[in-house]
């Protein structure tokens, strides 16, 4: 299948769906209009009785940055730069506290619109309470409710609470987006009061803010005064303690004394460190000198000896003397006077060197002992300096603590004193956080109800509801009411449509109705059915035609009789009643109850001439069911019945068999094996498609084809308005029918 064909089919299906919706709406059109009209009238009556309400609006600008006379922001505790500040102000405007103040100022508890006396709901409640009380009086066994009698004060409280609730319920606070403006809206039946209340809310909001501001300022002033007295006492006590400390310790400038002590301790510590280093040096020399078996050469080689200045001088003289002896040795002999003099000088220098070393060693021992004594003395002096420094430091810490306490108390006192002065200055200064931009005016037109809009909306909604209800009812209806239903729900072809004819519900349609010229439409519909059968089986004409339905009261016998009349106008026809359980042909043809028929022929008790009756008006032969047998299905399935039908086929052009409903018994299924065509009668808009499909499926199970469906008792007037059968009737020319027809 190509995409074009697929799209074409989809469009066709959508068109059919829209047509079906239109047919459903058209079918219930006047009911929908009636429903919409009644609902609209009811809503209009209710709207007319409604009391109009008026809305007044006051625009208020809430300042985010207020004028600051002094730095006393901490007293108020609100940061106006934050978003929460504005949200808080909106909640204050909506608060019960503000509503109570408005109620008190305007005395709304005495106003009938607000205290509930003029409330229609209250009137209704009172009426209901009265009815309940009367019922309790008439029926004393019912639980009795004690009636509370309110004194004037309690009644006044009730009025006040009612007025506050009504005030809050009709108030709306609407902030203007991205601005600091907020609209105060109030709705009331009294248009003048609506404007007054909106303005009063704005005024009282500003006044309440100023009152709260002044109250907090007064409280802050009182608290600061009380706190200042306590701080003054603490400051005096701390100053007295500091003064007594100076007198007790006899101090003038303890900071300088502590500094001198620190410097002295540092000097003593440095001297002690140097003395200890000197002691270590002398101790090392002293230890080496006093070692056992130490020669003079070893002592002279000690670094401390070699590096001594006096030793170094003698060493230089010794070097010069040795050089001189060496030079003279090369010139003179050992006994030469110069040589002897030079050696004597060298010996004298060496002797002096030894004496110097001995003297130095003796001095080292003395210096070591002196160094020890000096270190000990300095240690004592350092310890004394430390004790003095610790004493002075302790005094300094105590003084600092006392001074710190004085400073803190002084700072607190100064701070509180400054705040007290600021608060005192603010006591007489009032600055509001909001101002009125546009005061509310008395509204001219009511805010609600919008009567024309409500009535129009009621009509539109009720009309829509009616359409939806019609579609739902149509969707829930499982009956067959159109050609599309036959094809879509049953999967069968439409053979014909039999219009509904007015008659008594308790009686069958008149037997000769087909021949009545006043009911031309009915006759033509039956002839159309006859033509459909002839065209359907044009190659092999159907001689034996079975007519059945799903359930009783669908008109299968009426269709069988009138189809026999229509075919009888063209050929020889035999009408057989094979419903051996509840036969009806004998009754409709006014034949006696004992008239023999099918059961008698099969049983062999009567001849064919005795059983077949010819209707003189239609020239149709009629074979009734005869005596009701105990085993009808066995008779219909017998070979004798089959032979009987075959014998009739030789004598008649067409044989029409009226059988029992398929959902009641299986007789129609049995008889269908002997028939060429099966016609299934369906009562329009009555039998469920599920039941019909069950009946049709029984023929399919035995492999017998159903030629088509005859839709019986169709209301052509309603069908003509909805267009459900227009296509079918147009095809056969039955759209127009005589005005004299009484079809409903």
XYZ file of C-alpha atoms in Angstrom:
744
model
C 0.000 0.000 0.000
C 1.400 3.389 -0.983
C 1.694 6.322 1.367
C -0.921 8.248 -0.655
C -3.481 5.479 -0.224
C -2.647 5.198 3.480
C -3.075 8.936 3.970
C -6.341 8.812 2.034
C -7.705 6.079 4.291
C -6.639 7.965 7.402
C -8.412 11.077 6.157
C -11.518 9.059 5.330
C -11.574 7.539 8.821
C -11.201 10.958 10.396
C -14.035 12.271 8.263
C -16.276 9.412 9.354
C -15.408 10.086 13.000
C -16.342 13.752 12.645
C -19.549 12.819 10.897
C -20.360 10.416 13.686
C -19.785 13.149 16.257
C -21.971 15.525 14.284
C -24.725 12.910 14.024
C -24.582 12.340 17.775
C -24.844 16.066 18.483
C -27.601 16.483 15.911
C -29.548 13.580 17.438
C -29.602 15.253 20.862
C -29.626 18.817 19.521
C -32.860 20.030 21.075
C -32.129 18.255 24.339
C -28.744 20.008 24.491
C -30.393 23.364 23.764
C -33.049 22.688 26.399
C -30.439 21.752 29.005
C -28.346 24.844 28.217
C -31.432 27.072 28.327
C -32.650 25.713 31.664
C -29.218 25.985 33.247
C -28.765 29.497 31.877
C -32.166 30.589 33.209
C -31.358 29.100 36.609
C -27.949 30.808 36.707
C -29.531 34.070 35.555
C -32.068 33.926 38.387
C -29.283 33.243 40.874
C -27.111 36.045 39.465
C -29.990 38.508 39.563
C -30.534 37.720 43.237
C -26.841 38.197 44.058
C -25.851 41.384 45.857
C -23.272 43.397 43.881
C -19.852 43.838 45.460
C -17.544 46.832 44.998
C -13.751 46.875 45.065
C -11.641 49.808 46.270
C -7.858 50.028 45.971
C -5.244 52.051 47.861
C -1.648 52.224 46.589
C 1.006 52.253 49.301
C 4.734 52.880 48.811
C 6.878 51.059 51.380
C 10.267 52.724 51.802
C 13.259 50.378 51.863
C 15.821 53.030 52.923
C 14.484 55.210 55.725
C 15.927 58.505 56.964
C 18.518 57.909 59.685
C 18.908 60.767 62.178
C 21.455 58.897 64.296
C 22.913 55.412 64.417
C 20.154 53.783 66.435
C 19.197 51.066 63.859
C 19.901 48.343 66.377
C 16.899 49.500 68.427
C 14.431 48.516 65.683
C 15.923 45.180 64.625
C 14.813 45.156 60.932
C 17.078 45.241 57.891
C 15.093 47.114 55.244
C 17.542 46.174 52.489
C 16.465 42.530 52.483
C 13.607 40.897 50.622
C 12.252 39.485 53.873
C 11.571 43.038 55.017
C 8.903 43.573 52.346
C 7.406 40.117 52.912
C 7.128 41.015 56.588
C 5.335 44.268 55.770
C 2.838 42.401 53.554
C 2.088 39.991 56.383
C 1.592 42.912 58.767
C -0.965 44.358 56.335
C -2.755 40.969 56.300
C -2.484 40.476 60.063
C -5.418 40.031 62.382
C -3.956 42.712 64.647
C -4.366 45.382 61.945
C -7.845 44.070 61.041
C -8.928 44.395 64.675
C -7.653 47.980 64.837
C -9.598 48.848 61.639
C -12.710 47.193 63.083
C -12.372 49.195 66.279
C -11.739 52.522 64.544
C -14.653 52.188 62.097
C -16.931 50.398 64.616
C -17.612 47.655 62.046
C -19.034 45.344 64.714
C -22.161 47.544 64.605
C -22.340 47.496 60.800
C -24.886 44.892 59.537
C -22.831 44.127 56.424
C -19.854 43.033 58.538
C -21.301 41.670 61.799
C -23.357 38.995 60.006
C -26.839 40.381 60.551
C -27.236 41.133 56.841
C -25.587 37.872 55.739
C -27.738 35.682 53.515
C -25.793 32.671 54.654
C -26.596 33.557 58.235
C -30.281 33.856 57.314
C -30.115 30.430 55.719
C -28.378 29.003 58.791
C -31.018 30.542 61.042
C -33.740 29.060 58.875
C -32.110 25.630 59.037
C -31.701 25.946 62.798
C -35.365 26.899 63.113
C -36.427 23.870 61.076
C -34.221 21.606 63.197
C -35.634 23.068 66.392
C -39.178 22.574 65.136
C -38.394 18.969 64.213
C -37.056 18.367 67.722
C -40.271 19.762 69.182
C -42.379 17.510 66.997
C -40.128 14.487 67.627
C -39.154 14.681 71.304
C -37.245 11.408 71.170
C -34.556 13.071 69.057
C -31.497 14.345 70.975
C -32.262 17.845 72.192
C -29.684 20.593 71.819
C -29.436 23.248 74.474
C -29.682 26.765 73.117
C -26.963 29.062 74.455
C -28.273 32.443 75.496
C -25.623 35.144 75.087
C -25.392 38.191 77.280
C -24.818 41.610 75.647
C -21.056 41.426 76.181
C -20.788 37.981 74.618
C -23.019 39.052 71.714
C -20.797 42.077 71.178
C -17.736 39.813 71.087
C -19.459 37.591 68.534
C -20.239 40.606 66.341
C -16.666 41.825 66.682
C -15.153 38.441 65.741
C -17.530 38.116 62.787
C -16.617 41.595 61.569
C -12.890 40.826 61.830
C -13.297 37.564 59.883
C -15.332 39.263 57.153
C -12.790 42.054 57.002
C -9.856 39.662 56.593
C -11.668 37.467 54.061
C -12.455 40.444 51.766
C -8.990 42.011 52.031
C -6.315 41.404 49.383
C -2.706 42.583 49.506
C -1.244 42.703 45.989
C 2.426 43.760 45.669
C 3.321 45.323 42.320
C 6.107 43.247 40.830
C 9.632 44.728 40.787
C 8.516 47.814 42.725
C 8.092 48.872 46.338
C 4.407 49.599 45.749
C 1.666 47.425 47.225
C -2.063 47.697 46.487
C -4.547 47.282 49.333
C -7.769 45.904 47.808
C -11.041 45.579 49.678
C -14.345 44.192 48.426
C -17.655 45.112 50.073
C -21.346 45.392 49.311
C -21.165 48.994 50.536
C -19.091 50.890 47.975
C -18.403 53.819 50.300
C -17.231 51.517 53.079
C -14.974 49.694 50.594
C -13.026 52.916 49.935
C -13.015 53.949 53.595
C -11.719 50.559 54.775
C -8.952 50.432 52.136
C -7.743 53.897 53.156
C -8.054 53.090 56.864
C -5.875 50.015 56.432
C -3.151 52.167 54.859
C -3.410 54.876 57.534
C -3.413 52.445 60.445
C -0.479 50.541 58.980
C 1.600 53.747 58.978
C 0.353 54.736 62.439
C 1.053 51.277 63.819
C 4.604 51.448 62.554
C 5.150 54.854 64.184
C 3.587 53.676 67.447
C 5.807 50.618 67.496
C 8.808 52.793 66.741
C 8.033 55.221 69.571
C 7.284 52.361 71.957
C 10.613 50.734 71.210
C 12.385 54.080 71.627
C 10.777 54.608 75.030
C 11.673 51.096 76.132
C 15.236 51.565 74.898
C 15.516 54.842 76.815
C 14.230 53.270 80.015
C 16.545 50.282 79.665
C 19.559 52.489 78.894
C 18.872 54.624 81.983
C 18.711 51.569 84.212
C 21.818 50.058 82.663
C 23.734 53.351 82.883
C 23.316 53.518 86.652
C 24.739 50.033 87.068
C 27.661 50.778 84.751
C 28.446 53.969 86.665
C 28.659 52.018 89.923
C 30.914 49.385 88.364
C 33.206 52.107 86.954
C 33.539 53.794 90.356
C 34.389 50.515 92.081
C 37.041 49.593 89.496
C 38.682 53.037 89.705
C 38.757 52.856 93.499
C 40.460 49.452 93.390
C 43.147 50.797 91.025
C 43.822 53.798 93.271
C 44.110 51.622 96.382
C 46.538 49.370 94.528
C 48.899 52.305 93.779
C 48.758 53.488 97.406
C 49.371 50.040 98.852
C 52.320 49.218 96.618
C 53.771 52.749 96.773
C 54.036 52.911 93.008
C 54.388 55.952 90.841
C 55.486 54.673 87.447
C 55.568 50.906 87.531
C 56.133 50.675 83.811
C 59.587 52.422 84.192
C 60.548 50.298 87.207
C 59.729 47.110 85.369
C 61.797 48.323 82.419
C 64.840 49.050 84.619
C 64.537 45.667 86.294
C 64.368 44.012 82.924
C 67.472 45.855 81.711
C 69.403 44.997 84.895
C 68.429 41.355 84.636
C 69.552 41.327 81.018
C 72.945 42.895 81.900
C 73.557 40.470 84.766
C 72.652 37.586 82.501
C 75.104 38.758 79.830
C 77.902 39.163 82.427
C 77.151 35.711 83.801
C 77.358 34.252 80.323
C 80.771 35.843 79.693
C 82.092 34.740 83.122
C 80.898 31.189 82.441
C 82.684 31.167 79.072
C 85.899 32.507 80.700
C 85.596 29.885 83.431
C 85.351 27.131 80.844
C 88.557 28.370 79.147
C 90.521 28.640 82.424
C 89.180 25.295 83.548
C 90.570 23.594 80.403
C 94.033 25.145 80.890
C 93.974 24.432 84.574
C 93.109 20.790 83.927
C 96.014 20.353 81.470
C 98.541 22.104 83.695
C 97.681 20.030 86.746
C 97.928 16.779 84.845
C 100.667 14.389 86.088
C 104.179 14.101 84.395
C 103.757 17.177 82.239
C 107.160 18.552 81.017
C 108.032 22.148 80.415
C 108.102 21.605 76.660
C 104.549 20.220 76.763
C 103.401 23.163 78.841
C 105.061 25.591 76.435
C 103.307 23.939 73.478
C 99.848 24.508 74.932
C 97.800 26.846 72.753
C 96.874 28.965 75.748
C 100.616 29.390 76.571
C 101.769 29.902 73.020
C 99.128 32.471 72.313
C 99.823 34.465 75.478
C 101.315 37.912 74.559
C 104.233 37.826 77.007
C 105.229 34.342 75.839
C 105.023 35.414 72.231
C 107.401 38.361 72.936
C 109.951 36.087 74.617
C 109.541 33.626 71.757
C 110.403 36.314 69.244
C 113.553 37.269 71.275
C 114.508 33.572 71.410
C 114.176 33.313 67.642
C 116.414 36.355 67.162
C 118.992 34.981 69.621
C 119.092 31.614 67.804
C 119.545 33.395 64.495
C 122.420 35.406 65.872
C 124.145 32.278 67.303
C 123.756 30.544 63.957
C 125.319 33.431 62.111
C 128.260 33.701 64.554
C 128.846 29.947 64.407
C 129.685 30.248 60.778
C 132.271 32.999 61.496
C 133.672 32.297 64.931
C 134.645 29.327 66.952
C 132.825 28.135 70.080
C 135.254 29.911 72.437
C 135.219 33.184 70.675
C 134.061 35.937 72.980
C 131.239 36.989 70.631
C 130.191 33.410 70.330
C 130.214 32.991 74.089
C 128.297 36.230 74.501
C 125.669 35.202 71.979
C 125.152 31.835 73.628
C 124.965 33.467 77.041
C 122.271 35.822 75.690
C 120.344 32.863 74.227
C 120.552 30.998 77.512
C 119.336 34.056 79.365
C 116.355 34.399 76.997
C 115.433 30.722 77.361
C 115.683 31.050 81.132
C 113.390 34.057 80.973
C 110.975 32.056 78.760
C 110.787 29.259 81.301
C 110.283 31.776 84.074
C 107.505 33.422 82.049
C 105.832 30.041 81.430
C 106.054 29.177 85.154
C 104.661 32.566 86.045
C 101.886 32.194 83.442
C 100.930 28.750 84.730
C 100.860 30.101 88.263
C 98.636 32.986 87.022
C 96.254 30.567 85.241
C 95.538 28.792 88.495
C 94.846 32.065 90.183
C 92.591 33.246 87.323
C 90.648 29.951 87.435
C 89.854 30.420 91.094
C 88.897 34.042 90.482
C 86.641 32.990 87.566
C 84.874 30.475 89.778
C 84.213 33.091 92.410
C 82.995 35.567 89.779
C 80.545 33.073 88.235
C 79.128 32.259 91.647
C 78.730 35.933 92.496
C 77.014 36.661 89.168
C 74.634 33.726 89.618
C 73.523 35.151 92.940
C 73.066 38.578 91.404
C 71.023 37.142 88.475
C 68.777 35.187 90.847
C 68.180 38.299 92.894
C 67.396 40.266 89.711
C 64.945 37.552 88.592
C 63.111 37.625 91.899
C 62.840 41.384 91.712
C 61.637 41.217 88.121
C 59.034 38.574 88.931
C 57.767 40.671 91.797
C 57.508 43.727 89.604
C 55.873 41.734 86.801
C 53.233 40.364 89.170
C 52.476 43.890 90.318
C 52.309 45.018 86.694
C 49.842 42.234 85.783
C 47.640 43.096 88.708
C 47.774 46.767 87.749
C 46.902 45.938 84.147
C 43.928 43.830 85.239
C 42.644 46.652 87.376
C 43.310 49.176 84.612
C 41.598 46.934 82.033
C 38.506 46.671 84.205
C 38.473 50.435 84.534
C 38.848 50.881 80.752
C 36.082 48.396 79.913
C 33.668 49.933 82.358
C 34.552 53.345 81.017
C 33.919 52.244 77.412
C 30.585 50.628 78.271
C 29.530 53.670 80.207
C 30.494 55.988 77.345
C 28.695 53.778 74.757
C 25.479 53.538 76.773
C 25.642 57.232 77.526
C 25.937 57.983 73.782
C 22.998 55.658 72.968
C 20.945 57.302 75.690
C 21.558 60.718 74.198
C 20.692 59.427 70.678
C 17.495 57.773 71.893
C 16.469 60.877 73.779
C 16.940 62.915 70.632
C 14.798 60.417 68.617
C 12.019 60.477 71.165
C 10.297 63.414 69.521
C 11.131 62.561 65.882
C 8.628 60.486 63.806
C 9.508 59.096 60.368
C 7.186 56.607 58.625
C 8.325 53.625 56.578
C 5.499 54.048 54.038
C 3.343 56.667 52.390
C 0.091 56.610 50.449
C 0.518 57.086 46.699
C -3.121 56.900 45.606
C -5.958 56.924 48.104
C -8.961 54.736 47.361
C -11.924 56.356 45.623
C -15.549 55.287 45.887
C -16.024 52.779 43.005
C -18.806 53.528 40.527
C -19.286 50.091 38.995
C -19.607 46.824 40.939
C -16.653 44.492 40.888
C -18.793 41.369 40.924
C -20.837 39.613 39.829
C -20.217 40.111 36.114
C -23.787 39.178 35.301
C -23.582 39.085 31.520
C -20.272 37.230 31.660
C -21.582 34.678 34.176
C -24.782 34.084 32.193
C -22.825 33.763 28.952
C -20.307 31.437 30.586
C -23.139 29.384 32.091
C -24.726 29.003 28.661
C -21.420 28.071 27.041
C -20.457 25.626 29.801
C -23.899 24.008 29.928
C -23.905 23.777 26.137
C -20.493 22.139 26.232
C -21.628 19.849 29.033
C -24.706 18.908 27.006
C -22.544 18.079 23.995
C -20.186 15.994 26.124
C -23.148 14.257 27.783
C -24.648 13.532 24.357
C -21.361 12.082 23.112
C -21.014 9.985 26.264
C -24.580 8.681 25.976
C -24.007 7.948 22.321
C -20.750 6.142 23.122
C -22.414 4.101 25.874
C -25.300 3.165 23.574
C -24.519 -0.324 22.260
C -27.489 -0.429 19.911
C -27.415 -0.333 16.099
C -28.761 2.907 14.704
C -27.058 3.560 11.349
C -25.591 1.977 8.250
C -22.128 2.694 9.640
C -22.990 0.782 12.840
C -24.060 -2.265 10.817
C -20.843 -2.268 8.860
C -18.507 -1.211 11.672
C -19.938 -2.998 14.717
C -21.449 -6.079 13.052
C -19.322 -6.470 9.949
C -22.450 -7.105 7.847
C -24.125 -5.481 4.857
C -27.354 -3.537 5.183
C -30.176 -5.248 3.244
C -32.919 -2.873 4.182
C -34.431 -0.490 6.678
C -37.987 -0.944 7.956
C -39.387 2.317 9.348
C -41.160 2.411 12.669
C -44.947 2.642 12.363
C -47.226 4.037 15.059
C -49.318 1.337 16.749
C -50.251 0.128 20.179
C -47.313 -1.205 22.112
C -49.290 -4.151 23.449
C -50.389 -5.245 19.951
C -48.618 -6.275 16.764
C -48.554 -4.124 13.633
C -51.664 -4.469 11.510
C -51.417 -7.463 9.179
C -52.552 -5.502 6.132
C -50.357 -2.509 6.876
C -48.299 -3.290 3.777
C -51.310 -2.749 1.543
C -52.373 0.505 3.174
C -51.622 3.335 0.735
C -51.347 5.810 3.582
C -48.188 4.015 4.709
C -46.360 4.181 1.407
C -42.971 4.525 3.094
C -43.348 1.240 4.936
C -44.394 -0.597 1.786
C -41.549 0.842 -0.252
C -39.053 -0.095 2.473
C -40.213 -3.724 2.308
C -39.991 -3.680 -1.472
C -36.466 -2.284 -1.152
C -35.608 -5.295 1.011
C -37.064 -7.587 -1.658
C -34.982 -5.862 -4.354
C -31.820 -6.124 -2.226
C -32.293 -9.893 -1.929
C -32.860 -10.265 -5.658
C -29.777 -8.211 -6.511
C -27.675 -9.988 -3.909
C -28.327 -13.440 -5.369
C -28.749 -12.492 -9.044
C -26.658 -15.404 -10.344
C -28.373 -17.995 -8.136
C -31.743 -16.771 -6.883
C -32.570 -17.746 -3.300
C -35.609 -19.952 -3.068
C -35.472 -20.643 0.681
C -35.067 -17.564 2.902
C -34.653 -17.794 6.683
C -35.612 -14.822 8.828
C -34.368 -14.671 12.428
C -33.196 -12.235 15.126
C -31.137 -12.222 18.325
C -33.899 -11.864 20.900
C -37.722 -11.696 20.862
C -39.647 -8.490 20.161
C -37.302 -7.394 17.376
C -39.976 -7.751 14.664
C -38.688 -10.790 12.763
C -42.222 -12.176 12.264
C -43.448 -8.808 10.966
C -40.496 -8.669 8.548
C -41.181 -12.260 7.428
C -44.877 -11.573 6.779
C -44.342 -8.298 4.894
C -41.396 -9.713 2.919
C -43.696 -12.567 1.873
C -46.329 -9.980 0.814
C -43.735 -8.077 -1.256
C -42.323 -11.193 -2.950
C -45.843 -12.569 -3.402
C -46.630 -9.662 -5.717
C -44.085 -11.076 -8.185
C -44.044 -14.822 -7.627
C -45.567 -17.698 -5.711
C -44.527 -17.651 -2.045
C -44.927 -19.967 0.922
C -44.564 -18.484 4.447
C -43.645 -21.092 7.072
C -43.659 -20.594 10.846
C -40.760 -22.742 12.138
C -40.842 -21.223 15.618
C -42.377 -24.350 17.172
C -41.962 -22.994 20.703
C -43.761 -19.624 20.531
C -45.467 -19.491 17.110
C -47.059 -16.194 16.053
C -48.132 -16.480 12.386
C -51.442 -18.187 13.203
C -52.377 -15.427 15.602
C -51.436 -12.639 13.159
C -53.418 -14.256 10.292
C -56.392 -14.773 12.608
C -56.222 -18.550 12.252
C -57.617 -20.826 14.966
C -55.291 -22.192 17.620
C -55.897 -25.765 16.462
C -54.815 -24.975 12.893
C -52.449 -27.841 11.862
C -49.029 -26.995 10.552
C -45.360 -28.034 10.386
C -45.451 -30.273 13.454
C -48.547 -32.075 12.149
C -47.022 -32.620 8.683
C -43.811 -34.058 10.103
C -45.816 -36.230 12.470
C -47.987 -37.371 9.549
C -51.297 -36.600 11.234
C -52.503 -34.167 8.558
C -52.083 -33.655 4.860
C -50.500 -30.652 3.143
C -53.892 -29.459 1.896
C -55.175 -29.418 5.468
C -52.197 -27.455 6.788
C -51.520 -24.798 4.139
C -53.814 -21.763 4.186
C -53.915 -19.215 1.347
C -54.224 -15.524 2.232
C -56.725 -14.160 -0.291
C -55.542 -10.523 -0.039
C -51.839 -11.185 -0.698
C -52.202 -14.572 -2.454
C -49.504 -15.906 -0.112
C -49.669 -19.459 1.229
C -49.151 -19.765 4.958
C -47.973 -22.843 6.859
C -48.364 -22.395 10.623
C -46.374 -24.171 13.313
C -49.269 -26.414 14.207
C -49.551 -28.274 17.438
C -46.644 -27.310 19.779
C -44.501 -30.463 20.099
C -42.391 -31.487 23.151
C -39.315 -31.873 20.946
C -39.274 -28.964 18.457
C -35.561 -29.075 17.648
C -35.656 -32.797 16.848
C -38.570 -32.191 14.446
C -36.710 -29.401 12.645
C -33.582 -31.559 12.371
C -35.474 -34.623 11.115
C -35.276 -35.980 7.608
C -39.033 -35.647 7.246
C -38.808 -31.903 7.740
C -35.953 -31.718 5.271
C -37.956 -33.718 2.720
C -40.941 -31.486 3.353
C -38.910 -28.349 2.542
C -37.484 -29.958 -0.581
C -40.994 -30.826 -1.763
C -42.094 -27.230 -1.247
C -39.161 -25.964 -3.317
C -40.621 -27.778 -6.316
C -44.022 -26.096 -5.928
C -43.060 -22.530 -4.873
C -40.763 -19.862 -6.249
C -39.772 -18.661 -2.766
C -40.102 -20.117 0.705
C -39.775 -17.787 3.732
C -39.140 -19.416 7.110
C -39.825 -17.477 10.302
C -37.592 -19.022 13.016
C -36.967 -18.616 16.731
C -34.382 -16.041 18.026
C -30.789 -17.256 18.005
C -30.010 -16.300 21.611
C -33.026 -18.162 22.964
C -32.620 -21.563 21.245
C -30.634 -23.168 18.419
C -33.648 -23.856 16.157
C -32.617 -21.175 13.638
C -29.150 -22.723 13.337
C -30.681 -26.109 12.571
C -33.129 -24.735 9.998
C -30.459 -22.585 8.298
C -28.860 -25.760 6.860
C -31.920 -26.081 4.606
C -31.995 -22.422 3.480
C -30.285 -20.535 0.692
C -30.304 -17.143 2.436
C -30.300 -15.952 6.043
C -31.744 -12.557 6.907
C -30.918 -11.192 10.367
C -33.450 -8.733 11.804
C -32.133 -6.134 14.266
C -34.329 -3.677 16.124
C -32.843 -0.198 15.729
C -31.272 1.430 18.805
C -32.335 -1.429 21.059
C -30.388 -4.689 21.007
C -26.733 -4.587 22.065
C -24.177 -5.175 19.325
C -22.511 -7.743 21.589
C -25.661 -9.901 21.645
C -26.131 -9.495 17.883
C -22.533 -10.534 17.178
C -22.996 -13.601 19.372
C -26.005 -14.596 17.261
C -24.202 -13.945 13.986
C -21.184 -15.913 15.160
C -23.336 -19.008 15.615
C -24.046 -19.075 11.853
C -20.376 -18.510 11.085
C -19.429 -21.458 13.308
C -21.446 -23.839 11.105
C -20.098 -22.205 7.943
C -23.341 -20.545 6.853
C -23.220 -17.073 5.375
C -25.578 -14.387 6.622
C -26.799 -12.393 3.622
C -27.293 -9.210 5.580
C -29.035 -7.274 8.285
C -32.488 -5.724 8.210
C -32.692 -2.748 10.583
C -36.267 -2.740 11.900
C -38.391 -0.083 13.619
C -36.225 2.847 12.482
C -37.485 6.309 13.478
C -37.211 7.995 10.074
C -38.090 11.442 11.395
C -35.213 11.383 13.853
C -32.969 9.724 11.286
C -33.782 12.427 8.767
C -32.608 15.129 11.202
C -29.400 13.374 12.152
C -28.657 12.226 8.598
C -27.778 8.694 9.689
C -29.635 6.971 6.847
C -29.602 9.755 4.277
C -27.058 8.002 2.118
C -28.988 4.740 2.190
C -32.314 6.329 1.320
C -30.834 8.607 -1.307
C -29.553 5.537 -3.071
C -33.097 4.172 -3.351
C -35.043 7.392 -3.567
C -36.748 7.271 -0.137
C -35.515 10.519 1.346
C -38.866 12.166 0.698
C -42.029 10.489 1.730
C -45.644 11.437 1.859
C -46.608 14.143 4.286
C -49.517 12.033 5.326
C -47.203 9.517 6.995
C -47.500 9.446 10.772
C -44.090 7.971 11.438
C -42.506 9.416 14.515
